[in-house]
mmCIF file of C-alpha atoms in Angstrom:
data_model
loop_
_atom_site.group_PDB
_atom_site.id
_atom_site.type_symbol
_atom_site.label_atom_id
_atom_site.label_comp_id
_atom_site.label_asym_id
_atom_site.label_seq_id
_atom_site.Cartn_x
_atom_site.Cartn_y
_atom_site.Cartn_z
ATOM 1 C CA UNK A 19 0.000 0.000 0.000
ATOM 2 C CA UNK A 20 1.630 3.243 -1.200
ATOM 3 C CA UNK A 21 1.729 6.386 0.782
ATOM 4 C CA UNK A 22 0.376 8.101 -2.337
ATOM 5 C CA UNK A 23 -2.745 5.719 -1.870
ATOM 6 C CA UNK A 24 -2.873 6.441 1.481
ATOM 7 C CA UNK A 25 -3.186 10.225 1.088
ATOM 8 C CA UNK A 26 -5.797 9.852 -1.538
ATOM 9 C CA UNK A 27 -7.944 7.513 0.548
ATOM 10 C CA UNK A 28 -7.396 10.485 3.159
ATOM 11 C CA UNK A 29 -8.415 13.295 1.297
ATOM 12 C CA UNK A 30 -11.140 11.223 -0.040
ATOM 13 C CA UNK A 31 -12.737 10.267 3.225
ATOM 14 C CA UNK A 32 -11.901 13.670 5.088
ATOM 15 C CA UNK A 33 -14.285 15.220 2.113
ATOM 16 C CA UNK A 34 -17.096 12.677 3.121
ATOM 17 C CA UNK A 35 -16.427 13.044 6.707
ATOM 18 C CA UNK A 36 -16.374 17.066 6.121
ATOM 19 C CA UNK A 37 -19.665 16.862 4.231
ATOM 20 C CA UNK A 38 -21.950 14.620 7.027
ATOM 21 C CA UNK A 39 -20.747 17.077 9.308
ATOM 22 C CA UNK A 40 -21.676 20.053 7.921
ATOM 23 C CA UNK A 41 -24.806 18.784 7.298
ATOM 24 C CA UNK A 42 -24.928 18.382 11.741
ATOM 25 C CA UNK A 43 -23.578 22.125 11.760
ATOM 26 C CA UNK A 44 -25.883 23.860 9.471
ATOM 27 C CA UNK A 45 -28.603 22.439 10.581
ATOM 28 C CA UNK A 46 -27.443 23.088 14.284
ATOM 29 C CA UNK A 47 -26.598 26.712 13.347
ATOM 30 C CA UNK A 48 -30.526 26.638 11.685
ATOM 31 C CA UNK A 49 -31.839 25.772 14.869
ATOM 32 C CA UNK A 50 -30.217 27.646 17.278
ATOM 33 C CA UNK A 51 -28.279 25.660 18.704
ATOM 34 C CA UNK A 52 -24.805 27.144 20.166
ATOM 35 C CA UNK A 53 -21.752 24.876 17.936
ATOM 36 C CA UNK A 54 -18.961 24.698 20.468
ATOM 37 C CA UNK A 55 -16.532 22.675 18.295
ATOM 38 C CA UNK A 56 -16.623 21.632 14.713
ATOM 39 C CA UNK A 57 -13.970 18.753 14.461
ATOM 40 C CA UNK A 58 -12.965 16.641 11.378
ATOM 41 C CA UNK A 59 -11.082 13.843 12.529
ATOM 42 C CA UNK A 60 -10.834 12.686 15.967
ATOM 43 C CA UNK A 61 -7.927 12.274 18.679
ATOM 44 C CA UNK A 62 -5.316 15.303 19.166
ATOM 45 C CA UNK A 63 -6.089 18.987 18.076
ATOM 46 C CA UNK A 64 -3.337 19.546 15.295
ATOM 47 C CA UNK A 65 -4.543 22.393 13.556
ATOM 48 C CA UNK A 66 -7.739 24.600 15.022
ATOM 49 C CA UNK A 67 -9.166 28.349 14.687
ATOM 50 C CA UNK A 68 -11.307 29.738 16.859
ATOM 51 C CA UNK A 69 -14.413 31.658 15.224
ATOM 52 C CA UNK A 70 -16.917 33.694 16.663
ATOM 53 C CA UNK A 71 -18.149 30.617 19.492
ATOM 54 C CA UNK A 72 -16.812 27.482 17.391
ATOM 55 C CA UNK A 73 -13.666 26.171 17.204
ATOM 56 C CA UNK A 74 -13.120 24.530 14.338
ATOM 57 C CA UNK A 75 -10.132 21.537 14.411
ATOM 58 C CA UNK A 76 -8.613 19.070 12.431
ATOM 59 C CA UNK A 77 -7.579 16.305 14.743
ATOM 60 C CA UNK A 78 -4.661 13.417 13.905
ATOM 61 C CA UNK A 79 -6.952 10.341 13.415
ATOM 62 C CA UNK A 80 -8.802 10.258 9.387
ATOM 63 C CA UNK A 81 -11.645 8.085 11.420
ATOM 64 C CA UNK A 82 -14.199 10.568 11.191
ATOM 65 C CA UNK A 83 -15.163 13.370 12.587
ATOM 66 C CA UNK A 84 -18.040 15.375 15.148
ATOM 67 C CA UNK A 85 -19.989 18.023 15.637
ATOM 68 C CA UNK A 86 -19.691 19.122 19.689
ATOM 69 C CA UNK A 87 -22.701 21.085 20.914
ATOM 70 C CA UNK A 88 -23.634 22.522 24.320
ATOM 71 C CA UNK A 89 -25.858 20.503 26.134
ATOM 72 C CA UNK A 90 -25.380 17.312 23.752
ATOM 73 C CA UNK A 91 -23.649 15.066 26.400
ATOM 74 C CA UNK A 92 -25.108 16.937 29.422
ATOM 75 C CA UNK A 93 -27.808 18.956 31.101
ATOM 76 C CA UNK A 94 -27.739 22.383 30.349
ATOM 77 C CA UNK A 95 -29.828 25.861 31.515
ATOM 78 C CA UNK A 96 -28.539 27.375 28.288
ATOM 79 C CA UNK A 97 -31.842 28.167 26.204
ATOM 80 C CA UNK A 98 -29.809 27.736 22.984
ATOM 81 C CA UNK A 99 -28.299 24.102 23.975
ATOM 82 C CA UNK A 100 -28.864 20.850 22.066
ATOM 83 C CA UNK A 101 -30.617 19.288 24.970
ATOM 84 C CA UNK A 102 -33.015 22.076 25.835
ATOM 85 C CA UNK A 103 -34.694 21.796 21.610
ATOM 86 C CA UNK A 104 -37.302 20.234 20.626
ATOM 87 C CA UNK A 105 -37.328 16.338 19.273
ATOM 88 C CA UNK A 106 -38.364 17.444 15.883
ATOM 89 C CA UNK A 107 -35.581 19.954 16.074
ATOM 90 C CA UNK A 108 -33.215 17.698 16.838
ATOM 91 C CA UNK A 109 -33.938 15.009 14.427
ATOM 92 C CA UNK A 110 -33.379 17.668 11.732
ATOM 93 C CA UNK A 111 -30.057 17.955 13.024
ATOM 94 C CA UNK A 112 -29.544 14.715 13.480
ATOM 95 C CA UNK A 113 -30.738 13.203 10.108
ATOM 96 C CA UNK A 114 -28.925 15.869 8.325
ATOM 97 C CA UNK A 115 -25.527 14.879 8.222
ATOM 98 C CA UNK A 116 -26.909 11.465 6.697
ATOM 99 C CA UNK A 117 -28.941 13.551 4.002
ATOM 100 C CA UNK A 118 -25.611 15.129 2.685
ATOM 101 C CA UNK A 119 -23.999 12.253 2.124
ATOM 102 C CA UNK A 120 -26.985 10.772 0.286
ATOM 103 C CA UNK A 121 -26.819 14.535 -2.115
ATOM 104 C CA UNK A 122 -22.751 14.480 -1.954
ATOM 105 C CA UNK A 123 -23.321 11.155 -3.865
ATOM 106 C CA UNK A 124 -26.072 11.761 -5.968
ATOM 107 C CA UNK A 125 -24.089 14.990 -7.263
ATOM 108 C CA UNK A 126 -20.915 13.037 -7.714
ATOM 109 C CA UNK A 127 -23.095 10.413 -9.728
ATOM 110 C CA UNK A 128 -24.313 13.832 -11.628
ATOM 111 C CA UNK A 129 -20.679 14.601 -12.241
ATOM 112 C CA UNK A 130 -19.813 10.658 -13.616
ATOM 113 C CA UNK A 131 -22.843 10.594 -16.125
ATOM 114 C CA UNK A 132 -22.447 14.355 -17.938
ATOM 115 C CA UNK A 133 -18.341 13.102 -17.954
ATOM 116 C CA UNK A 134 -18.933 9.441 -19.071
ATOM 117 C CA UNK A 135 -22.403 8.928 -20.074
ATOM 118 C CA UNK A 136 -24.642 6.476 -18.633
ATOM 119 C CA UNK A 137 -25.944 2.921 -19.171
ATOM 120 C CA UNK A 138 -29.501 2.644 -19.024
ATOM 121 C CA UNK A 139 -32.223 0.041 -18.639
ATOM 122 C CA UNK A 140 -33.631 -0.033 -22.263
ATOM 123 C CA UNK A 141 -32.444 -2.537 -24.526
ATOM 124 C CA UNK A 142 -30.259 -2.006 -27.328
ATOM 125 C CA UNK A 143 -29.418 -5.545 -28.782
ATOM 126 C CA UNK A 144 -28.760 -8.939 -28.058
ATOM 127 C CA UNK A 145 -26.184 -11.133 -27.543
ATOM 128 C CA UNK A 146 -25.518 -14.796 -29.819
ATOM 129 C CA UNK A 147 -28.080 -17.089 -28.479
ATOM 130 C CA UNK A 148 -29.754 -14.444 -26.030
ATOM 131 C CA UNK A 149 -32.332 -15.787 -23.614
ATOM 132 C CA UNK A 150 -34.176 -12.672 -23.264
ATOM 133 C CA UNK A 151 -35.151 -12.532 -27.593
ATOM 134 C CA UNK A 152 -36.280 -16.541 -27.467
ATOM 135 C CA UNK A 153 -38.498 -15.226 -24.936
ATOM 136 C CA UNK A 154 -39.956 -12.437 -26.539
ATOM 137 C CA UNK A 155 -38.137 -9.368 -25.696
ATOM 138 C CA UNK A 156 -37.318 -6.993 -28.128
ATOM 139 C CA UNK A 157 -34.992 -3.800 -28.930
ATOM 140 C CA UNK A 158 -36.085 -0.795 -27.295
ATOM 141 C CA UNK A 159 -37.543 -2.289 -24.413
ATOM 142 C CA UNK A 160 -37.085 -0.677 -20.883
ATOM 143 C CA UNK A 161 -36.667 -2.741 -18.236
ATOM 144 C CA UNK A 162 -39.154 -1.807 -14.991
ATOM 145 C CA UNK A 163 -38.851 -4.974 -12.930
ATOM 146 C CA UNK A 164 -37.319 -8.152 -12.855
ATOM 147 C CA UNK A 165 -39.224 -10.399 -10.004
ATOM 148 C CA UNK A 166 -41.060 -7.867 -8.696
ATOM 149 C CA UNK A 167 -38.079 -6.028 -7.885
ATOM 150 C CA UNK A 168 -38.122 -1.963 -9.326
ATOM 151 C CA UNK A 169 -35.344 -1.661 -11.933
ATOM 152 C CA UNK A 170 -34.390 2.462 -11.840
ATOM 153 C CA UNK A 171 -30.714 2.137 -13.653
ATOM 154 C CA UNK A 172 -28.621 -1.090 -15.404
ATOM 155 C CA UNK A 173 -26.896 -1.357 -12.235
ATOM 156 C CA UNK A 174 -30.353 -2.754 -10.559
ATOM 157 C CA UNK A 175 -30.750 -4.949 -13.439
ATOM 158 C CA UNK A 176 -27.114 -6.140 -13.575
ATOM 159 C CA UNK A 177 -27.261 -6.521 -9.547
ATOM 160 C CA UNK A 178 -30.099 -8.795 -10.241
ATOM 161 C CA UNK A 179 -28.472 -10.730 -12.601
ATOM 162 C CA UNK A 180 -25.061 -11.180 -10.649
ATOM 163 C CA UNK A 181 -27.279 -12.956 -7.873
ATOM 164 C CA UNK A 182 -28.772 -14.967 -10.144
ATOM 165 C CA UNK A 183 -27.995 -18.683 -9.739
ATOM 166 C CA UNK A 184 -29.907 -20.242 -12.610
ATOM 167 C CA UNK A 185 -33.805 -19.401 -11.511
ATOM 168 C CA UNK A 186 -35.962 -18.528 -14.396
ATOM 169 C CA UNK A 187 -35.873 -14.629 -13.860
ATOM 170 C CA UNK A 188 -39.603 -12.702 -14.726
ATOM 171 C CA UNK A 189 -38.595 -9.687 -16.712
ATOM 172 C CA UNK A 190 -41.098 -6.831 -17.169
ATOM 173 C CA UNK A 191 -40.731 -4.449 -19.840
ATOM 174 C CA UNK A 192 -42.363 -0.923 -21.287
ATOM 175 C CA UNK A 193 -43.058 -1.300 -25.081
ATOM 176 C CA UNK A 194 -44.709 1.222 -26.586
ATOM 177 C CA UNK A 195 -46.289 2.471 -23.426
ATOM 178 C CA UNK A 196 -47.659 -0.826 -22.627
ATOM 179 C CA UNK A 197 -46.070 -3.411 -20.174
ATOM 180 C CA UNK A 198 -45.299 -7.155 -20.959
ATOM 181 C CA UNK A 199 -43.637 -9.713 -18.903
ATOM 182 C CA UNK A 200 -41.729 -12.220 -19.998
ATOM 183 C CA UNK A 201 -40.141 -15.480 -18.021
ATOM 184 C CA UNK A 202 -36.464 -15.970 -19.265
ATOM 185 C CA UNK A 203 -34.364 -18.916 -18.138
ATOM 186 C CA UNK A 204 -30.803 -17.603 -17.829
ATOM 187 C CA UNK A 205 -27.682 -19.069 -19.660
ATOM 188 C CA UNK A 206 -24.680 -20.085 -17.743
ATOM 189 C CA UNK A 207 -21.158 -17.777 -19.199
ATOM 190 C CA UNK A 208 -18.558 -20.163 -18.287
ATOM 191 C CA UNK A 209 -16.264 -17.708 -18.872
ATOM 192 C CA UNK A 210 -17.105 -15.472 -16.689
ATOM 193 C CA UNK A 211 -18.709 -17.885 -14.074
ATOM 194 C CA UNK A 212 -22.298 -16.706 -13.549
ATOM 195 C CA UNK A 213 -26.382 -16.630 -15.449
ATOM 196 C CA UNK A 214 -26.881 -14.119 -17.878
ATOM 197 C CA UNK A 215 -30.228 -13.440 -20.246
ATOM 198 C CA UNK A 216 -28.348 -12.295 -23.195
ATOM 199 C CA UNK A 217 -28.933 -8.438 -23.522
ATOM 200 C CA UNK A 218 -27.375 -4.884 -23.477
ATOM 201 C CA UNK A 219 -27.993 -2.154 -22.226
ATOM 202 C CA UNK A 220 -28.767 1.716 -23.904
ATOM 203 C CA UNK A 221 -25.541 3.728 -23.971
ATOM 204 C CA UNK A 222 -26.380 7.368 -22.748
ATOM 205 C CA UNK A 223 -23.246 8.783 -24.417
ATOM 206 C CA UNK A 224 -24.051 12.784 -24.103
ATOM 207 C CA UNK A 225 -26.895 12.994 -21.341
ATOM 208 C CA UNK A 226 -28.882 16.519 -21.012
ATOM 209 C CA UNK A 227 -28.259 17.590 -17.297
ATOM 210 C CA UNK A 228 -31.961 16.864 -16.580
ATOM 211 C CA UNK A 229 -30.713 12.926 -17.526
ATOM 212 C CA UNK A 230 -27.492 13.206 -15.297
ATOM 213 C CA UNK A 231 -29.174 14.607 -12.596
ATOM 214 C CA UNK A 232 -31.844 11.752 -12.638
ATOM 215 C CA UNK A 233 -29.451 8.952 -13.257
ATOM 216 C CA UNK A 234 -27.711 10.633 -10.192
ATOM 217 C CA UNK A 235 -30.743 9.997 -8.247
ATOM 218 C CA UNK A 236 -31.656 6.788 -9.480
ATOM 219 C CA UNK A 237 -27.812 5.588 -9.063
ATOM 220 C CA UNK A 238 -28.038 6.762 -5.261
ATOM 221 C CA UNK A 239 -31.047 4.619 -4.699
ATOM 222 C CA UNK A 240 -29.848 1.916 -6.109
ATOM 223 C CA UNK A 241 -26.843 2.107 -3.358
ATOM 224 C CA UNK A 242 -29.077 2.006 -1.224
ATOM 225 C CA UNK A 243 -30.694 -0.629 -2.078
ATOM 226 C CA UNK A 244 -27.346 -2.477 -2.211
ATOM 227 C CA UNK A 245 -27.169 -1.539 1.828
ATOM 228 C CA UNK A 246 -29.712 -3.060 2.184
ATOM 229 C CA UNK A 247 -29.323 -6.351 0.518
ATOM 230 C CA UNK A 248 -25.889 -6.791 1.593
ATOM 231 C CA UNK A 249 -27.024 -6.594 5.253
ATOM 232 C CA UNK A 250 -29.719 -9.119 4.383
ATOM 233 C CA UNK A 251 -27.528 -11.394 2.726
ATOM 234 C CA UNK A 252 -24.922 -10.768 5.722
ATOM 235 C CA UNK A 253 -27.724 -11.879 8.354
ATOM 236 C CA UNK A 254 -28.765 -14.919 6.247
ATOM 237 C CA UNK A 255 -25.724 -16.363 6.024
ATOM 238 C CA UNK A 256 -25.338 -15.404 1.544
ATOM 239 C CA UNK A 257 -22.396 -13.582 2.799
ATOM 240 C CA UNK A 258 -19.314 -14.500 5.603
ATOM 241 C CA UNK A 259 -17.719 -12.132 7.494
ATOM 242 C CA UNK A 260 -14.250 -12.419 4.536
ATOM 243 C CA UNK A 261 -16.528 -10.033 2.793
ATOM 244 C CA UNK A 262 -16.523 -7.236 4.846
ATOM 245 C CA UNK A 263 -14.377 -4.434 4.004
ATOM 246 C CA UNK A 264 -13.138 -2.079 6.935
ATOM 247 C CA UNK A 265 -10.678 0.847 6.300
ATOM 248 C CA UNK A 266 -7.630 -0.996 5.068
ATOM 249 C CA UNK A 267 -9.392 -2.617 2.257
ATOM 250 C CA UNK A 268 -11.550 1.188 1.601
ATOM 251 C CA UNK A 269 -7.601 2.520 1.311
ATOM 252 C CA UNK A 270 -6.555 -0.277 -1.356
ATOM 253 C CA UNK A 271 -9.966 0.368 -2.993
ATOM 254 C CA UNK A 272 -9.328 3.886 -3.222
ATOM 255 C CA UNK A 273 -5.972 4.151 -4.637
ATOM 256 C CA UNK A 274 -6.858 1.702 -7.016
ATOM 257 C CA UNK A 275 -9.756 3.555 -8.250
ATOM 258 C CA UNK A 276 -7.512 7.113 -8.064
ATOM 259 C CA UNK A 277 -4.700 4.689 -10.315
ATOM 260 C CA UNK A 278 -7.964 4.160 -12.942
ATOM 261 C CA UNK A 279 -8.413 7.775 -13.107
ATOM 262 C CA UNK A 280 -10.453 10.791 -11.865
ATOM 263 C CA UNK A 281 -13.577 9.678 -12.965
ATOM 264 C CA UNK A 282 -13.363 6.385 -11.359
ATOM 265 C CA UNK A 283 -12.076 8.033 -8.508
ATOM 266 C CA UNK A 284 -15.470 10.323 -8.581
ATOM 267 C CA UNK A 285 -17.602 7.299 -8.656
ATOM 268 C CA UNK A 286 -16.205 5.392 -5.855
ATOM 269 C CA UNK A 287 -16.077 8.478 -3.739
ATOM 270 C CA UNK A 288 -19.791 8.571 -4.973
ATOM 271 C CA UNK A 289 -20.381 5.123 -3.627
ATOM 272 C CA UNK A 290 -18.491 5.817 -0.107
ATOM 273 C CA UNK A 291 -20.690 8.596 0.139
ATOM 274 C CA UNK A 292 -23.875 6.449 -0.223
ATOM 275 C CA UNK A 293 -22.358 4.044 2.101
ATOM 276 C CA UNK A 294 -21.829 6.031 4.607
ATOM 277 C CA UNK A 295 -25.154 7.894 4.602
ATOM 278 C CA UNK A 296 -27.210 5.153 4.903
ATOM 279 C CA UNK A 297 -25.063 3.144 7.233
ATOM 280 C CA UNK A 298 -25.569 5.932 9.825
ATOM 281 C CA UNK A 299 -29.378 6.226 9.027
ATOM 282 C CA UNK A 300 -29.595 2.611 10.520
ATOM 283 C CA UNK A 301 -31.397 2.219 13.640
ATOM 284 C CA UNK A 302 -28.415 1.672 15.659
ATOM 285 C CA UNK A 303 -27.066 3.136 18.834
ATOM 286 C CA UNK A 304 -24.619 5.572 18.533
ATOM 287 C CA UNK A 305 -25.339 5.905 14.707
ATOM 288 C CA UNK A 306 -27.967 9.119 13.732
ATOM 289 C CA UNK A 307 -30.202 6.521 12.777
ATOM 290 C CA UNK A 308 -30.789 5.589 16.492
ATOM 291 C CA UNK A 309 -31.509 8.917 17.639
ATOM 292 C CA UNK A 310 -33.716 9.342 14.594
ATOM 293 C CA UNK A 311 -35.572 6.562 16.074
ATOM 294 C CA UNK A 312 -35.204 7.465 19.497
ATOM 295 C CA UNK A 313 -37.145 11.040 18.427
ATOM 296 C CA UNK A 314 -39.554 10.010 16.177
ATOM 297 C CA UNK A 315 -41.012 7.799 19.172
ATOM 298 C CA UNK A 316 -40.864 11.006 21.455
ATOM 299 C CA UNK A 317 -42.200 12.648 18.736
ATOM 300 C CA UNK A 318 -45.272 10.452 18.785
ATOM 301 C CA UNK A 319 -45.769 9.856 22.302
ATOM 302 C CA UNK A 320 -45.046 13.433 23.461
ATOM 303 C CA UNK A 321 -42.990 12.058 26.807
ATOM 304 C CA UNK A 322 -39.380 12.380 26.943
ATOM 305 C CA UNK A 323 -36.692 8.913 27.113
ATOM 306 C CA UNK A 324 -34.750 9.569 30.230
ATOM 307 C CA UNK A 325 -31.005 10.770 29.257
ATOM 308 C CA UNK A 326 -29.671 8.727 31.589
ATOM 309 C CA UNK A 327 -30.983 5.435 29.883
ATOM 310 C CA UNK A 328 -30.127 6.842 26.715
ATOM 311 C CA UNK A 329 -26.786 7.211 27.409
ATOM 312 C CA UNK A 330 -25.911 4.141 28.671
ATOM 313 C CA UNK A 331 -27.211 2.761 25.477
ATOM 314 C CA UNK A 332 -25.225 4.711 23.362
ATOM 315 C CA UNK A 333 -22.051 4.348 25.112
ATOM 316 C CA UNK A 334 -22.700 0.121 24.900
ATOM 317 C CA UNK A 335 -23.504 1.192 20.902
ATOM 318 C CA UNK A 336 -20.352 3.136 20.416
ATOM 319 C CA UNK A 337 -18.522 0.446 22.081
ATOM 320 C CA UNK A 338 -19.563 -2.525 19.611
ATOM 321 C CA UNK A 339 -19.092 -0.030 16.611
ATOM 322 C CA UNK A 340 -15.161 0.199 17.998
ATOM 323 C CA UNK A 341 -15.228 -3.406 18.681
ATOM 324 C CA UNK A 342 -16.179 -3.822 14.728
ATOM 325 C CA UNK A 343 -14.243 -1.819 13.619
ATOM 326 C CA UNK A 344 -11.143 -3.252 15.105
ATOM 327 C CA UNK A 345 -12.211 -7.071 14.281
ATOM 328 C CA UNK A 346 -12.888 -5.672 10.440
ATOM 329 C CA UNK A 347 -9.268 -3.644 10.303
ATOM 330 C CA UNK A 348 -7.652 -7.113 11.546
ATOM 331 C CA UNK A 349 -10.113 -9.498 8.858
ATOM 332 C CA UNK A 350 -8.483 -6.729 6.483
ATOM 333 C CA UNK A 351 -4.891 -7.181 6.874
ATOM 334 C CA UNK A 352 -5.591 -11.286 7.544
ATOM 335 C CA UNK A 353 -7.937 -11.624 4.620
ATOM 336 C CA UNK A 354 -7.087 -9.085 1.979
ATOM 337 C CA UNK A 355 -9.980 -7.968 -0.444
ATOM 338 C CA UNK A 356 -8.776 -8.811 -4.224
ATOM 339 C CA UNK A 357 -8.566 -6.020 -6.720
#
């Protein structure tokens, strides 16, 4: 792992990092609430100015970063502290340093498509001996679901297809304004080891901005989505623990992506970005997506969860989020991910 890869996996995560919390901070400043350290990084101060009330730091550890506001880890009589807002306040704070990740990434995606172009879902030929055309599907069809599953961009479709261990797949289509569904039985490509049906996608070589900015959308979700099934897969046993990637592998990743060019670069960061947003929406302790939970139920209920309890529950959170992290770092360096 080069030092040059190193930096670049840096820069690259202090941007994410930067962005989440900024989202915390201006929503923060938006509600009042007194800021008494912005911090990007975490560990020892090595670089800080002081503003008007916040001092803003960069600390020695790339692990992340926080947002430090008065009355967020005690009481407080201070009108404007954290503790002394409203739940619906603070879950606007709270949520919105997921949110920017989730827009970091769909503008990045923005950037990648108006660059690159785009693949799409609609269907420009076939291949030799294509599954999908003995079925019945034809050129210019647009692919909207594949078992019941919402295809948005080729990446759904392609997602779908890597899974795929030789089930007859139900494609539907839009031809003509009218939908069709057709039940294709995938081919096995020896070559490259999985099913496929047999079809290509729509090359979006010059895209208007309208079409970046809704591939950029669509891409996003379908990161999402990705969360999501990897967790379920993880859970149900699809997946082993070799397959998850902590920060040593997110390094390699990175400089191997920077090493493809910027573009590729601009993607993955897109993906990270995703990641991370919807990783701390989950409805964990310690991540925003806990307290998101924990104030939508006061929210609903009108009482207040005693801080007390709270606390100890995040602390325990926080602690198995450290403990992960350090068994992922060691699966890492044991296990290396192949690129």
């Amino acid at each position: 792992m080069s030092l040059i890869n190193i930096i670049i996996a840096i820069i690259v995560l202090g941007i994410i990092v930067l962005i989440h919390e900024l989202g915390h901070f201006i929503l923060a400043k938006l509600n009042g609430v007194k800021v008494e350290e912005f911090a990007i990084g975490m560990g020892p101060k090595i670089l800080g100015i002081k503003g008007k009330e916040t001092q803003y730091s960069i600390r020695i550890l790339p692990i992340g970063g926080y947002v430090n506001m008065t009355g967020e880890q005690e009481k407080s009589d201070d009108p404007r502290a954290y503790c002394n807002k409203s739940p619906l306040r603070r879950l606007s704070i709270v949520a919105a340093g997921p949110i920017m990740n989730l827009l970091l990434a769909i503008i990045l995606y923005c950037i990648v498509a108006n660059v690159t172009g785009f693949a799409s879902p609609k269907i420009s030929g076939f291949t030799a001996n294509s599954a999908a055309k003995e079925a019945g599907v034809k050129v210019n069809d647009v692919i909207v679901k594949a078992d019941n599953s919402s295809i948005h961009t080729w990446d759904d479709f392609s997602l779908k297809m890597l899974l795929n261990k030789g089930k007859t797949i139900n494609i539907t289509v839009k031809r003509n304004n009218q939908i069709k569904s057709f039940n294709v039985k995938p081919i096995k490509n020896e070559k490259e080891n999985r099913y496929m049906v047999g079809i290509a996608p729509t090359v979006v070589s010059k895209p208007s901005i309208i079409e970046s900015i809704s591939y950029g959308g669509s891409e996003t979700v379908t990161m999402i989505k990705e969360v999501f099934l990897s967790f379920k897969m993880l859970f149900t046993g699809q997946l082993s623990a070799k397959d998850v990637s902590g920060p040593v592998s997110i390094v390699r990743v990175t400089g191997a992506a920077a090493s493809a060019g910027f573009i590729n670069l601009i993607n993955f960061m897109a993906f990270l970005s995703a990641n991370v947003g919807m990783f701390n929406l989950l409805p964990f302790p310690a991540l925003d997506g806990g307290y998101v939970i924990l104030f939508v139920i006061q929210i609903i209920t009108g009482k207040k969860i005693d801080d007390d309890k709270v606390g100890i529950v995040t602390t325990i959170g926080f602690a198995l989020l450290m403990a992960l992290m350090v068994v992922v770092t060691i699966k890492d360096v044991l296990y290396p991910l192949k690129i």
